[in-house]
PDB file of C-alpha atoms in Angstrom:
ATOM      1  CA  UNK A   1      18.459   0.723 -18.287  1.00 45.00           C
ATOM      2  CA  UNK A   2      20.164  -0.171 -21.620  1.00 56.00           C
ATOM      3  CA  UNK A   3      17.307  -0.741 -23.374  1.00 66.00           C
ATOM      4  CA  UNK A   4      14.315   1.411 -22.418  1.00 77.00           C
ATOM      5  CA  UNK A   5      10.906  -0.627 -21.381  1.00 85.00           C
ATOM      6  CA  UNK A   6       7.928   1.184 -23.310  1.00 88.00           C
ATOM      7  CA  UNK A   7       5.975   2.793 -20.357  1.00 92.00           C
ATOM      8  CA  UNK A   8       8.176   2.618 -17.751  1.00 95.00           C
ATOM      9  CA  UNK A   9      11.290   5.379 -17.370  1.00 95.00           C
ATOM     10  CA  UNK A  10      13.760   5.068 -14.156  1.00 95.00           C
ATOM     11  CA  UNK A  11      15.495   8.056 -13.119  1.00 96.00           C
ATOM     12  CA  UNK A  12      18.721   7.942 -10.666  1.00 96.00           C
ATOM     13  CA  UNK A  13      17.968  10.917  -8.133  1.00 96.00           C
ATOM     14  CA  UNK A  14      21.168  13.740  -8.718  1.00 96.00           C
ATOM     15  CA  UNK A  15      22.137  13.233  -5.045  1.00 96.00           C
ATOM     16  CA  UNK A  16      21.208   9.794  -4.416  1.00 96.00           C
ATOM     17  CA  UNK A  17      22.258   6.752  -6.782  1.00 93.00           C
ATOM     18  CA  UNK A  18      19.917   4.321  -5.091  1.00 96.00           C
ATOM     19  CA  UNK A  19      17.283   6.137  -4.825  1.00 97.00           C
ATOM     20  CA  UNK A  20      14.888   6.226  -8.755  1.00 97.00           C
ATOM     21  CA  UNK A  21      12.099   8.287  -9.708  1.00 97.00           C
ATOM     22  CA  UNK A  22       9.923   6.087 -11.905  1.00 97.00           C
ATOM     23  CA  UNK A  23       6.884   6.558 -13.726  1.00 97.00           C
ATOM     24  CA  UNK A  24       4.620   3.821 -14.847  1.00 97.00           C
ATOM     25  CA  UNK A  25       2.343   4.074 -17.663  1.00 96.00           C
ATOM     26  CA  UNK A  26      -0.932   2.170 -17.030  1.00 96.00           C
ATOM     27  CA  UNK A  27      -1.555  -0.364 -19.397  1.00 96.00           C
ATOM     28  CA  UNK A  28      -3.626  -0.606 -22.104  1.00 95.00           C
ATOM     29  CA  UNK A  29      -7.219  -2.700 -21.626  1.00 95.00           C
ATOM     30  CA  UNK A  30      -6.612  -2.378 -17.740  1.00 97.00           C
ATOM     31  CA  UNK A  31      -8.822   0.412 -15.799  1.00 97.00           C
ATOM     32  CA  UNK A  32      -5.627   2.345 -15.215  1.00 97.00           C
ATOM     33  CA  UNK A  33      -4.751   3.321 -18.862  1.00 97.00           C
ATOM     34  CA  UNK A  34      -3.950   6.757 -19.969  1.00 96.00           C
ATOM     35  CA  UNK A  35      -2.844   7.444 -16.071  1.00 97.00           C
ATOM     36  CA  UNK A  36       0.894   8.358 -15.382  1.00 97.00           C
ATOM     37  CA  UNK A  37       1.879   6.763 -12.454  1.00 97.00           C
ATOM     38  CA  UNK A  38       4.828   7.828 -10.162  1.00 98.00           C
ATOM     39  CA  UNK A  39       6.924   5.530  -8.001  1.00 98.00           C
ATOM     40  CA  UNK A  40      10.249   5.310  -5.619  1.00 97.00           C
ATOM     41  CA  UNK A  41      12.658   2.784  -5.885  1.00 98.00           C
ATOM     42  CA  UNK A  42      15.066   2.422  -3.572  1.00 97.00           C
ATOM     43  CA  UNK A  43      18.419  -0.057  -4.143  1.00 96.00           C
ATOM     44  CA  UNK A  44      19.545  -0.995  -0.070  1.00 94.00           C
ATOM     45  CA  UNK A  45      22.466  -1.855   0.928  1.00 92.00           C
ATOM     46  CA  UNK A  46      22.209  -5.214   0.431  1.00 91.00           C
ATOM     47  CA  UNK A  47      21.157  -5.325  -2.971  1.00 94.00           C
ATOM     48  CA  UNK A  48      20.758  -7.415  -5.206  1.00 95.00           C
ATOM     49  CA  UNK A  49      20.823  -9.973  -2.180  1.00 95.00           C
ATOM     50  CA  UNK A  50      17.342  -8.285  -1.072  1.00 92.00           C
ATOM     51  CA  UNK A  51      14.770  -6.924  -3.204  1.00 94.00           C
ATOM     52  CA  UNK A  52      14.928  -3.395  -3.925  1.00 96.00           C
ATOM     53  CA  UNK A  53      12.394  -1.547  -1.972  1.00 96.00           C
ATOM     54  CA  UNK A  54       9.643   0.208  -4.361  1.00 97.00           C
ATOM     55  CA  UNK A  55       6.335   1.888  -3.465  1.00 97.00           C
ATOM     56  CA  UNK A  56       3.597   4.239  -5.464  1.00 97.00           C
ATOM     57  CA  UNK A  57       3.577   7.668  -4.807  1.00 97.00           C
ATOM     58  CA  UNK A  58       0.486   8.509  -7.214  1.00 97.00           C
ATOM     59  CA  UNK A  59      -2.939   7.026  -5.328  1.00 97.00           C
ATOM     60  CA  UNK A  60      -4.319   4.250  -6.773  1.00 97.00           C
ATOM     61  CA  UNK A  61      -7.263   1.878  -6.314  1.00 96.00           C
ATOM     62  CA  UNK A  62      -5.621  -1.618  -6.752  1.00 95.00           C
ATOM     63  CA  UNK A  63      -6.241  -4.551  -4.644  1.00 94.00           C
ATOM     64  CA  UNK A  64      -2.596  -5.335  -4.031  1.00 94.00           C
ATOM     65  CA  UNK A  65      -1.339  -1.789  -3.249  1.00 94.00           C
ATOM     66  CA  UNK A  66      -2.404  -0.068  -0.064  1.00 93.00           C
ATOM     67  CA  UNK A  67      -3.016   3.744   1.004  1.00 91.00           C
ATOM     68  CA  UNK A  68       0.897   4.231   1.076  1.00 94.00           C
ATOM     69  CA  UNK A  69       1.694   2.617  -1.547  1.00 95.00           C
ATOM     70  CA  UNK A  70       3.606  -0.544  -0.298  1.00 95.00           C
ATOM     71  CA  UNK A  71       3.485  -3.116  -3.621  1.00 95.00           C
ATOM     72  CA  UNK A  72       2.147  -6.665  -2.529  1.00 93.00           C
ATOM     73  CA  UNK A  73       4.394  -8.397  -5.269  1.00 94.00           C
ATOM     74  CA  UNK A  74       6.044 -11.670  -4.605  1.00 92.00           C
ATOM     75  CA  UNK A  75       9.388 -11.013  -6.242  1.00 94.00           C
ATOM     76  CA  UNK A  76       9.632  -8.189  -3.994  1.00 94.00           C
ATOM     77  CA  UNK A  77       9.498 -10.344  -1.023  1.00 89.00           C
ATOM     78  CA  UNK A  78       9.903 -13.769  -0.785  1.00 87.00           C
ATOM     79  CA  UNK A  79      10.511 -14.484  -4.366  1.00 91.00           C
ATOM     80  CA  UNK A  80      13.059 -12.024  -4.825  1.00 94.00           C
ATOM     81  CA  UNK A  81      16.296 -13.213  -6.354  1.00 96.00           C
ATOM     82  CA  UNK A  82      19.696 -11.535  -7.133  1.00 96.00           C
ATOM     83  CA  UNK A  83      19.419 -12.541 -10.923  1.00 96.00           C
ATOM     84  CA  UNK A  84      16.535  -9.804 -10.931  1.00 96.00           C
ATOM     85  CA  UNK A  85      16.747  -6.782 -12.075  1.00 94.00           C
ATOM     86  CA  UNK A  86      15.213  -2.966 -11.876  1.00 94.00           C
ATOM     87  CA  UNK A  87      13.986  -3.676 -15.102  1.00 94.00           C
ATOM     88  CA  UNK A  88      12.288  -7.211 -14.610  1.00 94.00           C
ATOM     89  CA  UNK A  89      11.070  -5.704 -10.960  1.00 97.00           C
ATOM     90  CA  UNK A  90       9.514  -2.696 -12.825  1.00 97.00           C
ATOM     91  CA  UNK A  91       7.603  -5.013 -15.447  1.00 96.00           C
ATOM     92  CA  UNK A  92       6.146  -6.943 -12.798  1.00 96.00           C
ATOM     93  CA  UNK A  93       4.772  -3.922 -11.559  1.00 97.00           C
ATOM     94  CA  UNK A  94       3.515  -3.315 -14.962  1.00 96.00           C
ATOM     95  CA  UNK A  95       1.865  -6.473 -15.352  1.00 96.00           C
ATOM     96  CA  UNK A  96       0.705  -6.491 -11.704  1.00 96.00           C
ATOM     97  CA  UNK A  97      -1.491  -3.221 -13.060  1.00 97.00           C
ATOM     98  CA  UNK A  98      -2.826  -5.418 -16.072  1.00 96.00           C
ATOM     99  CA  UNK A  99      -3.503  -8.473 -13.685  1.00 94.00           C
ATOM    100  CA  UNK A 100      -4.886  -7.302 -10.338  1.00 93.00           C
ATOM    101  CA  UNK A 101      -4.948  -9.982  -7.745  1.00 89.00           C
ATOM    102  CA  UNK A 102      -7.770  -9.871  -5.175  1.00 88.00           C
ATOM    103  CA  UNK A 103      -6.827 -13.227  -3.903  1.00 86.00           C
ATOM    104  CA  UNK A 104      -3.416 -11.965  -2.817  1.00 81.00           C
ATOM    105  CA  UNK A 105      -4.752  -8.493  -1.274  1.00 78.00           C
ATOM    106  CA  UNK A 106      -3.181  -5.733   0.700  1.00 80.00           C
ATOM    107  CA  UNK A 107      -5.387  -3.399   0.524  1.00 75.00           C
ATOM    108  CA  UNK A 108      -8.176  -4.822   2.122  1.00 79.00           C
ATOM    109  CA  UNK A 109     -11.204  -2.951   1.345  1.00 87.00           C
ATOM    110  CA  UNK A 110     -10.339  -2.775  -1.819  1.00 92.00           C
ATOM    111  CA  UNK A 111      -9.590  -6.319  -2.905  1.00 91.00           C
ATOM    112  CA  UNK A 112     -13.086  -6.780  -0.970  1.00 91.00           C
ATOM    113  CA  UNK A 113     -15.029  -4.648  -3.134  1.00 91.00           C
ATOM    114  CA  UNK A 114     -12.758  -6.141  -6.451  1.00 92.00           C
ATOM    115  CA  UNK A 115     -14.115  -9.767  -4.954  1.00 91.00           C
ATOM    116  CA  UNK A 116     -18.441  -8.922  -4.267  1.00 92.00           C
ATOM    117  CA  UNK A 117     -18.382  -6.234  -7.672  1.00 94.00           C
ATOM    118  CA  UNK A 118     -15.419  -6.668 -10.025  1.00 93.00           C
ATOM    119  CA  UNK A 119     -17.487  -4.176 -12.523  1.00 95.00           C
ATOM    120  CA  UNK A 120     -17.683  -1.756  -9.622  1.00 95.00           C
ATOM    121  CA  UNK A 121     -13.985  -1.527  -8.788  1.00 95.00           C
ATOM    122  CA  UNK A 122     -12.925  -1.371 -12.096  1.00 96.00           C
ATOM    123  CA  UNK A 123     -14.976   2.019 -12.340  1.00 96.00           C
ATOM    124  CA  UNK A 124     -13.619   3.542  -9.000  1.00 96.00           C
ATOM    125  CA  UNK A 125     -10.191   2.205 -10.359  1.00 97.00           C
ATOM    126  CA  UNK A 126     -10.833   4.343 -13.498  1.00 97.00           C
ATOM    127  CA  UNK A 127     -11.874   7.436 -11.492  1.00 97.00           C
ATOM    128  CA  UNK A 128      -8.977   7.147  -9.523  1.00 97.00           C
ATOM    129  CA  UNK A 129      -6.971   6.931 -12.438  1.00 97.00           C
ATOM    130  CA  UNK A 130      -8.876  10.577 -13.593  1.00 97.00           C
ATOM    131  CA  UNK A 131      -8.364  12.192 -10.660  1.00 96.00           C
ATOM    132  CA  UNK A 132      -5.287  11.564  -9.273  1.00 96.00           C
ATOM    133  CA  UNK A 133      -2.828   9.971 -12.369  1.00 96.00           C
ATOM    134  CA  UNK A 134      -3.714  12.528 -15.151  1.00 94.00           C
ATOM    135  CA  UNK A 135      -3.122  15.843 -13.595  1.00 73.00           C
ATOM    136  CA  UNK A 136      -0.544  16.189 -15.760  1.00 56.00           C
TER     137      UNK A 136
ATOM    138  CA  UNK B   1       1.728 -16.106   0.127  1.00 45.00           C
ATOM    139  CA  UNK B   2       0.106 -14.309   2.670  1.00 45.00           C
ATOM    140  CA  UNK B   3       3.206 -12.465   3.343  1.00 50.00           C
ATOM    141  CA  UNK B   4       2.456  -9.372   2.749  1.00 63.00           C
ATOM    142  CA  UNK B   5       0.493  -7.956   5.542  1.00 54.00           C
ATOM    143  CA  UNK B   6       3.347  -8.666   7.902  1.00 44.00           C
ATOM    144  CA  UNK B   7       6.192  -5.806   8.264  1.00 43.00           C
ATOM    145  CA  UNK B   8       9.188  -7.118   7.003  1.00 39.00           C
ATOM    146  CA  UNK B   9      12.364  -5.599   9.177  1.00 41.00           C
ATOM    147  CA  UNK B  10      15.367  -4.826   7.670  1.00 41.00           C
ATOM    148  CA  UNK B  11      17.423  -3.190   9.776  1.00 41.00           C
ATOM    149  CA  UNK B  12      21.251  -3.608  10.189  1.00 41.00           C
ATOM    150  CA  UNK B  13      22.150  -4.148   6.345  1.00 39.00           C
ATOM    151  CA  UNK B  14      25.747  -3.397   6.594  1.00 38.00           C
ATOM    152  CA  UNK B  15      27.343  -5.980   8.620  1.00 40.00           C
ATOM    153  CA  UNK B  16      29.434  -9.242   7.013  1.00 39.00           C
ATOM    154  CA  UNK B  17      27.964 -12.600   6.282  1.00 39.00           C
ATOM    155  CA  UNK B  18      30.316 -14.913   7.592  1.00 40.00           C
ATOM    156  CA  UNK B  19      32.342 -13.261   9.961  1.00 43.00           C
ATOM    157  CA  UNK B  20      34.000 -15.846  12.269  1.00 43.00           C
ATOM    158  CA  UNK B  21      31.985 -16.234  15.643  1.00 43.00           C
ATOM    159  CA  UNK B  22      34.340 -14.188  18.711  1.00 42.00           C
ATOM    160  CA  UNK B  23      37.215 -16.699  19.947  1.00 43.00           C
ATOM    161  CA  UNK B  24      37.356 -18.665  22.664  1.00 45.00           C
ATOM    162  CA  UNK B  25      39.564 -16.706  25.692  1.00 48.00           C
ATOM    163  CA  UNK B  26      43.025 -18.198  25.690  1.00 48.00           C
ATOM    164  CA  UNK B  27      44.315 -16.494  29.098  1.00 48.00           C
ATOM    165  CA  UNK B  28      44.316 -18.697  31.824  1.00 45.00           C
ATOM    166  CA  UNK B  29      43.269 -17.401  35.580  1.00 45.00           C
ATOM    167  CA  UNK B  30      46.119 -17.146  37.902  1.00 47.00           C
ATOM    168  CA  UNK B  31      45.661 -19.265  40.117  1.00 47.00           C
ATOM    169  CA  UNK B  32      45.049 -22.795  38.686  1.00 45.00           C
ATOM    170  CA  UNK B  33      48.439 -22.256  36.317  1.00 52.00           C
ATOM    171  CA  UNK B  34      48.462 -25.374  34.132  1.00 58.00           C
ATOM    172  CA  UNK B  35      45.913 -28.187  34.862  1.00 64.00           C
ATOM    173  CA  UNK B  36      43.350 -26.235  35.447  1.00 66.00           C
ATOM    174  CA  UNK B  37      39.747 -26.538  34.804  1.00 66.00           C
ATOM    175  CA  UNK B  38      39.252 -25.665  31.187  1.00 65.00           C
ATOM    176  CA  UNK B  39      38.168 -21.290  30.512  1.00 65.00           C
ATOM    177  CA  UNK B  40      34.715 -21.282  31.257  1.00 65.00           C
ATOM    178  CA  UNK B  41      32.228 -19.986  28.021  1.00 61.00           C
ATOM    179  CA  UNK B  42      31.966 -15.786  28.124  1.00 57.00           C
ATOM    180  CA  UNK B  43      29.072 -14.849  26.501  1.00 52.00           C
ATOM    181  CA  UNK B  44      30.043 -11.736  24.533  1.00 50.00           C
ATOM    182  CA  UNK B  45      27.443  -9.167  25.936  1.00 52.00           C
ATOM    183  CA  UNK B  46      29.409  -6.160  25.293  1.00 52.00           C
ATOM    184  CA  UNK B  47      29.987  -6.029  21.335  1.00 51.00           C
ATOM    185  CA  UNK B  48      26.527  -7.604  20.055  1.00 52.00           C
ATOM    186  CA  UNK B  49      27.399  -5.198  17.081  1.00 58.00           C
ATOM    187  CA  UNK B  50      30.417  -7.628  16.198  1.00 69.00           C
ATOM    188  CA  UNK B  51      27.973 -10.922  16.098  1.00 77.00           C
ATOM    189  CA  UNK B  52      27.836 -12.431  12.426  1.00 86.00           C
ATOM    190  CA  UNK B  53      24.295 -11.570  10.909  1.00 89.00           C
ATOM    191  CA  UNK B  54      22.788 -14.592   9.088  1.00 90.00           C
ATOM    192  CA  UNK B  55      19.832 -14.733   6.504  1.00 90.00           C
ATOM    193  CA  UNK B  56      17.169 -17.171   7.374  1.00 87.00           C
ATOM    194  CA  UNK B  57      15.037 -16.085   3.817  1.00 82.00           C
ATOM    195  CA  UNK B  58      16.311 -13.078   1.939  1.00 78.00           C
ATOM    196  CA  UNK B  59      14.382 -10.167   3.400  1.00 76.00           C
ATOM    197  CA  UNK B  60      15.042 -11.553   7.151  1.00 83.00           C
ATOM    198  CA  UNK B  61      18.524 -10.361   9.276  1.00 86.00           C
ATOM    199  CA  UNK B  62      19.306 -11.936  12.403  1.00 89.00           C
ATOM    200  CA  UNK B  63      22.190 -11.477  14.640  1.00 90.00           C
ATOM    201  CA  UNK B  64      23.544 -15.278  15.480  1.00 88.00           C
ATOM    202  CA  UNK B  65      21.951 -14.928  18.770  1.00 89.00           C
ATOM    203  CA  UNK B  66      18.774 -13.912  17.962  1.00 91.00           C
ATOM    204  CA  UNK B  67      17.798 -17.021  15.399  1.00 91.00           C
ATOM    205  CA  UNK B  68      15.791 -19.819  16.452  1.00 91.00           C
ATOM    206  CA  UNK B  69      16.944 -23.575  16.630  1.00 92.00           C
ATOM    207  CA  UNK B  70      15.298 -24.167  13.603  1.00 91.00           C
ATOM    208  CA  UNK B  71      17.219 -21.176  11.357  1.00 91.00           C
ATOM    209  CA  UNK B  72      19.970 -22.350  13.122  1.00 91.00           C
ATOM    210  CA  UNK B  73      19.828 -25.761  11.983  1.00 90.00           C
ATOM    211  CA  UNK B  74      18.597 -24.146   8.588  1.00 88.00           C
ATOM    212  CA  UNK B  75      21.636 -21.844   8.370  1.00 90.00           C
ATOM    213  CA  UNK B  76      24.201 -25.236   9.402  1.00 90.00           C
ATOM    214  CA  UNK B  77      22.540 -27.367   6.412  1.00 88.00           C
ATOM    215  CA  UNK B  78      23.173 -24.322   4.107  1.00 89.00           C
ATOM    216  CA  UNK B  79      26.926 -24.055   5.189  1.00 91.00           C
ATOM    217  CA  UNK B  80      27.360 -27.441   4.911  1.00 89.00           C
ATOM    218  CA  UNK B  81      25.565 -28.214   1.701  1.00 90.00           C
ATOM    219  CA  UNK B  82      27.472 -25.044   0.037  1.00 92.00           C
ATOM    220  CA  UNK B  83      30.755 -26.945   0.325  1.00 91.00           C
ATOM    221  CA  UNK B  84      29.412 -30.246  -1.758  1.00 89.00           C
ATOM    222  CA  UNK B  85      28.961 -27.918  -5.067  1.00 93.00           C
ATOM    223  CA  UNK B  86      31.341 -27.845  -6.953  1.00 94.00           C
ATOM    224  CA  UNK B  87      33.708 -24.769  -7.847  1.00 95.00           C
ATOM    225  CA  UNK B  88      35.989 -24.342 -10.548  1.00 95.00           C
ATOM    226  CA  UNK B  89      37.765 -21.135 -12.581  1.00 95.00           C
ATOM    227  CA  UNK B  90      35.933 -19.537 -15.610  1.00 94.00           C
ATOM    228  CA  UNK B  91      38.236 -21.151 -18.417  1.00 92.00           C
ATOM    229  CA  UNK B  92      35.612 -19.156 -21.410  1.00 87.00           C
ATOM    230  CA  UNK B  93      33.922 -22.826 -22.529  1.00 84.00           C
ATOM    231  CA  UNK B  94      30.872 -21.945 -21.341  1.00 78.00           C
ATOM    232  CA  UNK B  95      27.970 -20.280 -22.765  1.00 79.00           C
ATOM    233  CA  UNK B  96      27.182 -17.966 -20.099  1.00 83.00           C
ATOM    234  CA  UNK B  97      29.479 -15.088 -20.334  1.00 89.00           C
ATOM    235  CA  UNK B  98      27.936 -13.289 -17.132  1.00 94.00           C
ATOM    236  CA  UNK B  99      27.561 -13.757 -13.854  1.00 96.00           C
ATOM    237  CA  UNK B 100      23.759 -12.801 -13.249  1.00 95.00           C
ATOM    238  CA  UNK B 101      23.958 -11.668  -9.808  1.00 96.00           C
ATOM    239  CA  UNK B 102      27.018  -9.080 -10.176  1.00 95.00           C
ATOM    240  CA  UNK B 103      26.444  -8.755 -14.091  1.00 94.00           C
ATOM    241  CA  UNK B 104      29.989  -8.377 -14.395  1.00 95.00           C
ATOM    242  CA  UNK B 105      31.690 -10.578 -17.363  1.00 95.00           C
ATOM    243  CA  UNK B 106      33.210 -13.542 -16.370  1.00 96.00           C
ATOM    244  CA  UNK B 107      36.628 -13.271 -16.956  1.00 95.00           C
ATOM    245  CA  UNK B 108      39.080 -16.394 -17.502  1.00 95.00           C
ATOM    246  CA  UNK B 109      40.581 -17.886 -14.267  1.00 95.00           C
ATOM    247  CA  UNK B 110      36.845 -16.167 -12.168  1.00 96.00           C
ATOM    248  CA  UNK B 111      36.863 -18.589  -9.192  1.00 96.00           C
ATOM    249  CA  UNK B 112      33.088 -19.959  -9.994  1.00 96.00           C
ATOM    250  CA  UNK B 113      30.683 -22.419  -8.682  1.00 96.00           C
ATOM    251  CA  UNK B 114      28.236 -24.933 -10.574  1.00 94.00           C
ATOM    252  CA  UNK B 115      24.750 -25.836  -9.639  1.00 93.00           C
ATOM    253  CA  UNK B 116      23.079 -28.624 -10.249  1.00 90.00           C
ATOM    254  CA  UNK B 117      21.000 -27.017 -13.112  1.00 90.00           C
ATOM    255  CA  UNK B 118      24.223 -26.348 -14.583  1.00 89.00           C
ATOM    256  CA  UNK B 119      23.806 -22.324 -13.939  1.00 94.00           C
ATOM    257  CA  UNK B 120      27.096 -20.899 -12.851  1.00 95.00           C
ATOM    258  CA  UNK B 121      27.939 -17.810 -10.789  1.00 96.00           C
ATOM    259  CA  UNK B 122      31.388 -16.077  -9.406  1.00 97.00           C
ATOM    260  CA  UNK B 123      31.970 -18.327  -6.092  1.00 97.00           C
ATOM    261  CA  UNK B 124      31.696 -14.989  -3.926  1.00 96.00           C
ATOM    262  CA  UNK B 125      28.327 -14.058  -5.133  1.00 97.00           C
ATOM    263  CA  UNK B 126      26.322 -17.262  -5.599  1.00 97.00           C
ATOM    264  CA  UNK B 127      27.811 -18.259  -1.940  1.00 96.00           C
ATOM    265  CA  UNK B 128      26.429 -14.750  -0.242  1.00 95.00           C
ATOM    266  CA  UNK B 129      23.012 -15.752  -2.121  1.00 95.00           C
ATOM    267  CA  UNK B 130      23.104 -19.540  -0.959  1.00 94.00           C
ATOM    268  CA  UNK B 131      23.563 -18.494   2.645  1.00 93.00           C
ATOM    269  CA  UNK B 132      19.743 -16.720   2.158  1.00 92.00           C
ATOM    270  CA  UNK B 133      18.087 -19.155   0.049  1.00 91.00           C
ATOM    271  CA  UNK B 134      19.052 -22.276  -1.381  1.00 91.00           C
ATOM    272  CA  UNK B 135      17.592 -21.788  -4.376  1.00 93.00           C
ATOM    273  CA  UNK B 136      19.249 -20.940  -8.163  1.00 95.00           C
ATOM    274  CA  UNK B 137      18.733 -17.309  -8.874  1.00 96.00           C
ATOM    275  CA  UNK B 138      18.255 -17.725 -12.745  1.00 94.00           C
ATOM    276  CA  UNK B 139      15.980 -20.675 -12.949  1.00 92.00           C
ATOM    277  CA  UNK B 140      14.460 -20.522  -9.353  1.00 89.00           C
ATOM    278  CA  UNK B 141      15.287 -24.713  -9.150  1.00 85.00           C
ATOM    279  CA  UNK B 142      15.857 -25.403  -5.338  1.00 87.00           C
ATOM    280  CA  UNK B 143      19.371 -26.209  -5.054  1.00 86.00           C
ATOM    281  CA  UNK B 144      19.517 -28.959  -2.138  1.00 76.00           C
ATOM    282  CA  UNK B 145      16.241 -30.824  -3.608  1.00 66.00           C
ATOM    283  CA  UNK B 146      18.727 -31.461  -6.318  1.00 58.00           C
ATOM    284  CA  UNK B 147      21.550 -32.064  -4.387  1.00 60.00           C
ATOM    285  CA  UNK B 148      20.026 -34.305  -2.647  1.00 60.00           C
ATOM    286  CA  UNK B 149      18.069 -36.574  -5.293  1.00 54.00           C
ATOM    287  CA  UNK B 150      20.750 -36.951  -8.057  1.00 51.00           C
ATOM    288  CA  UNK B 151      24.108 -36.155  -7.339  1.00 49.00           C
ATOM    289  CA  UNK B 152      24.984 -35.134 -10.840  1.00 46.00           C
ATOM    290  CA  UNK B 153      27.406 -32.660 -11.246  1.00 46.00           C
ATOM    291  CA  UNK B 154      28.724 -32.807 -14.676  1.00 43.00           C
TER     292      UNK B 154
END
């Protein structure tokens, strides 16, 4: 990236060119600051005509991103176009931590418990974010 | 959206866009020799591998004989539409010095193609993007809704 994003770094793997280790910073004000969150991105084949593929590695309690880590973003489905970038994909991730979206879920439980007890989620969110994105 | 508890498939990513359909067999059976009844259609069951692979929305591949009537007809209305935008070679008047899908510079004599919002892209680029959505990949303007309201291309 030519010029770097504060909070967001994307690595080419040595053996892989596609393939990017990424690490997210979460946002300030949301319930996932000070964490460190890691990520894959993957460029196919086809890109840019289709979206690059990116998923979480760290856990994370967000209503739009499951136990694996599969991203429910629209630009990486059926909003995607070729005019987007790594970069712009990678600061909708960003935002999508600043903005969750329990109308939109994929992770069901959890955009379920965001919906009944917003206050609630937001304070397993920020345990998460203790135990599993600030290990260092 | 709702999209996103569905698996999206993407398999086969590697295979040409618009790579002609197989030919119609020329050789004529032995024995009707000239006014014979016209070949008969061969479905091509041995080399599905060498179908074209269309896009009926970005993330979806299809071999041709795998899409439903309605991509097809979806697909047809994309190829034809395509051809009534017009094209043209980069001559350096315009402002936009970069083709936002390859990033590459625009260089003079680029074959390119106009939208109707006036966005440009190299021919080869914006065409492989058309055939998936007909949409403009900068401003997100649907192409045909355009295309077909006001026919303004200048």
């Amino acid at each position: 990236m030519a010029e770097p994003v504060p909070g967001i770094s994307a690595i080419p793997d040595e053996s892989n060119a596609r393939y990017f280790h990424v690490v997210v910073a979460g946002p300030e004000g949301s319930p996932f600051e000070g964490g460190v969150f890691k990520l894959e991105l993957f460029l196919p084949e086809e890109y840019p005509m289709s979206a690059p593929k990116v998923r979480f590695m760290t856990k994370i309690y967000h209503p739009n991103i499951d136990k694996l880590g599969r991203i429910c973003l629209d630009i990486l489905k059926d909003k995607w176009s070729p005019a987007l970038q790594i970069r712009t994909v990678l600061l909708s991730i960003q935002a999508l931590l600043s903005a969750p979206n329990p109308d939109d879920p994929l992770a069901n439980d959890v955009a379920e418990q965001w919906k009944i007890n917003e206050g609630e989620a937001i304070k397993t969110a920020r345990e998460w974010t203790r135990l599993y994105a600030m290990s260092g | 959206m709702g999209n996103c508890l569905k698996a999206v498939s993407s398999s086969n990513d590697d295979i040409s866009l618009l790579r002609e359909a197989t030919s119609i067999p020329r050789e004529s059976s032995s024995s009707s020799e000239q006014l014979g009844p016209p070949p008969s259609y061969q479905e091509t069951v041995n080399q599905p591998s060498s179908l074209p692979v269309y896009y009926p929305s970005p993330n979806v591949s299809r071999p041709a004989s795998q899409l439903t009537e309605e991509e097809q007809i979806k697909i047809a209305q994309r190829m034809g539409l395509i051809q009534h935008l017009p094209t043209g070679e980069f001559d350096g008047s315009k402002k936009n010095k970069e083709c936002a899908i390859c990033m590459g510079d625009f260089t003079i004599g680029d074959p390119i193609r106009f939208l109707p919002c006036m966005h440009i892209y190299h021919t080869e680029c914006i065409d492989d993007w058309l055939m998936r959505s007909f949409t403009c990949p900068s401003c997100m303007e649907p192409v045909d809704a355009a295309l077909l309201s006001s026919y303004q291309t200048d």
